[in-house]
Amino acid sequence: MDDITWEAPFCGEGANCFRIGTDPTGNAYIAIAGQEENPLVDSREALRALIRAVKAGEADHLL
């Protein structure tokens, strides 16, 4: 997993930080900051769909 390019952590209140990364083969990764060795892995298109859904308010019920 050395070829993953991680973005800076996104942190909420209480230092709940997540990181998003991508690799050259088209995979996308989401991990808890500091635990990048155990990421959730899917395609970049799946990550795009997740981000679009969150931006559209489809996860607001989780707040």
Tab-separated table of C-alpha atoms in Angstrom, residues 6-62:
chain	number	residue	atom	x	y	z
A	6	TRP	CA	-3.281	10.310	1.102
A	7	GLU	CA	-5.001	13.691	1.414
A	8	ALA	CA	-4.628	15.734	4.585
A	9	PRO	CA	-6.923	14.492	7.384
A	10	PHE	CA	-10.488	15.789	7.628
A	11	CYS	CA	-11.167	16.329	11.326
A	12	GLY	CA	-14.373	16.956	13.236
A	13	GLU	CA	-14.871	17.904	16.835
A	14	GLY	CA	-12.921	15.809	19.305
A	15	ALA	CA	-10.204	15.017	16.739
A	16	ASN	CA	-12.276	12.460	14.811
A	17	CYS	CA	-10.108	12.442	11.699
A	18	PHE	CA	-10.514	10.558	8.440
A	19	ARG	CA	-8.196	10.421	5.454
A	20	ILE	CA	-9.019	9.830	1.804
A	21	GLY	CA	-6.442	8.422	-0.577
A	22	THR	CA	-6.118	7.126	-4.120
A	23	ASP	CA	-3.695	4.877	-5.950
A	24	PRO	CA	-2.530	4.725	-9.585
A	25	THR	CA	-4.797	1.737	-10.372
A	26	GLY	CA	-8.068	3.604	-9.725
A	27	ASN	CA	-8.803	2.560	-6.158
A	28	ALA	CA	-9.984	4.953	-3.471
A	29	TYR	CA	-9.317	4.557	0.255
A	30	ILE	CA	-10.907	5.926	3.428
A	31	ALA	CA	-9.157	5.411	6.759
A	32	ILE	CA	-9.107	6.755	10.274
A	33	ALA	CA	-6.079	9.025	10.588
A	34	GLY	CA	-3.264	7.026	12.133
A	35	GLN	CA	-4.784	3.725	10.992
A	36	GLU	CA	-4.099	3.992	7.275
A	37	GLU	CA	-2.930	0.371	7.243
A	38	ASN	CA	-6.621	-0.693	7.633
A	39	PRO	CA	-8.516	1.314	5.001
A	40	LEU	CA	-11.914	0.794	3.428
A	41	VAL	CA	-11.192	0.228	-0.286
A	42	ASP	CA	-13.420	0.719	-3.327
A	43	SER	CA	-13.269	2.324	-6.768
A	44	ARG	CA	-12.817	6.047	-7.299
A	45	GLU	CA	-16.296	6.087	-8.863
A	46	ALA	CA	-17.738	4.650	-5.641
A	47	LEU	CA	-15.969	7.396	-3.675
A	48	ARG	CA	-17.361	10.030	-6.061
A	49	ALA	CA	-20.871	8.617	-5.582
A	50	LEU	CA	-20.458	8.694	-1.791
A	51	ILE	CA	-19.245	12.312	-1.810
A	52	ARG	CA	-22.070	13.392	-4.140
A	53	ALA	CA	-24.656	11.686	-1.912
A	54	VAL	CA	-23.277	13.320	1.232
A	55	LYS	CA	-23.207	16.732	-0.462
A	56	ALA	CA	-26.819	16.216	-1.578
A	57	GLY	CA	-27.875	15.703	2.029
A	58	GLU	CA	-28.553	11.984	1.804
A	59	ALA	CA	-26.605	11.354	5.019
A	60	ASP	CA	-28.019	14.258	7.020
A	61	HIS	CA	-30.086	11.871	9.133
A	62	LEU	CA	-26.802	10.603	10.602
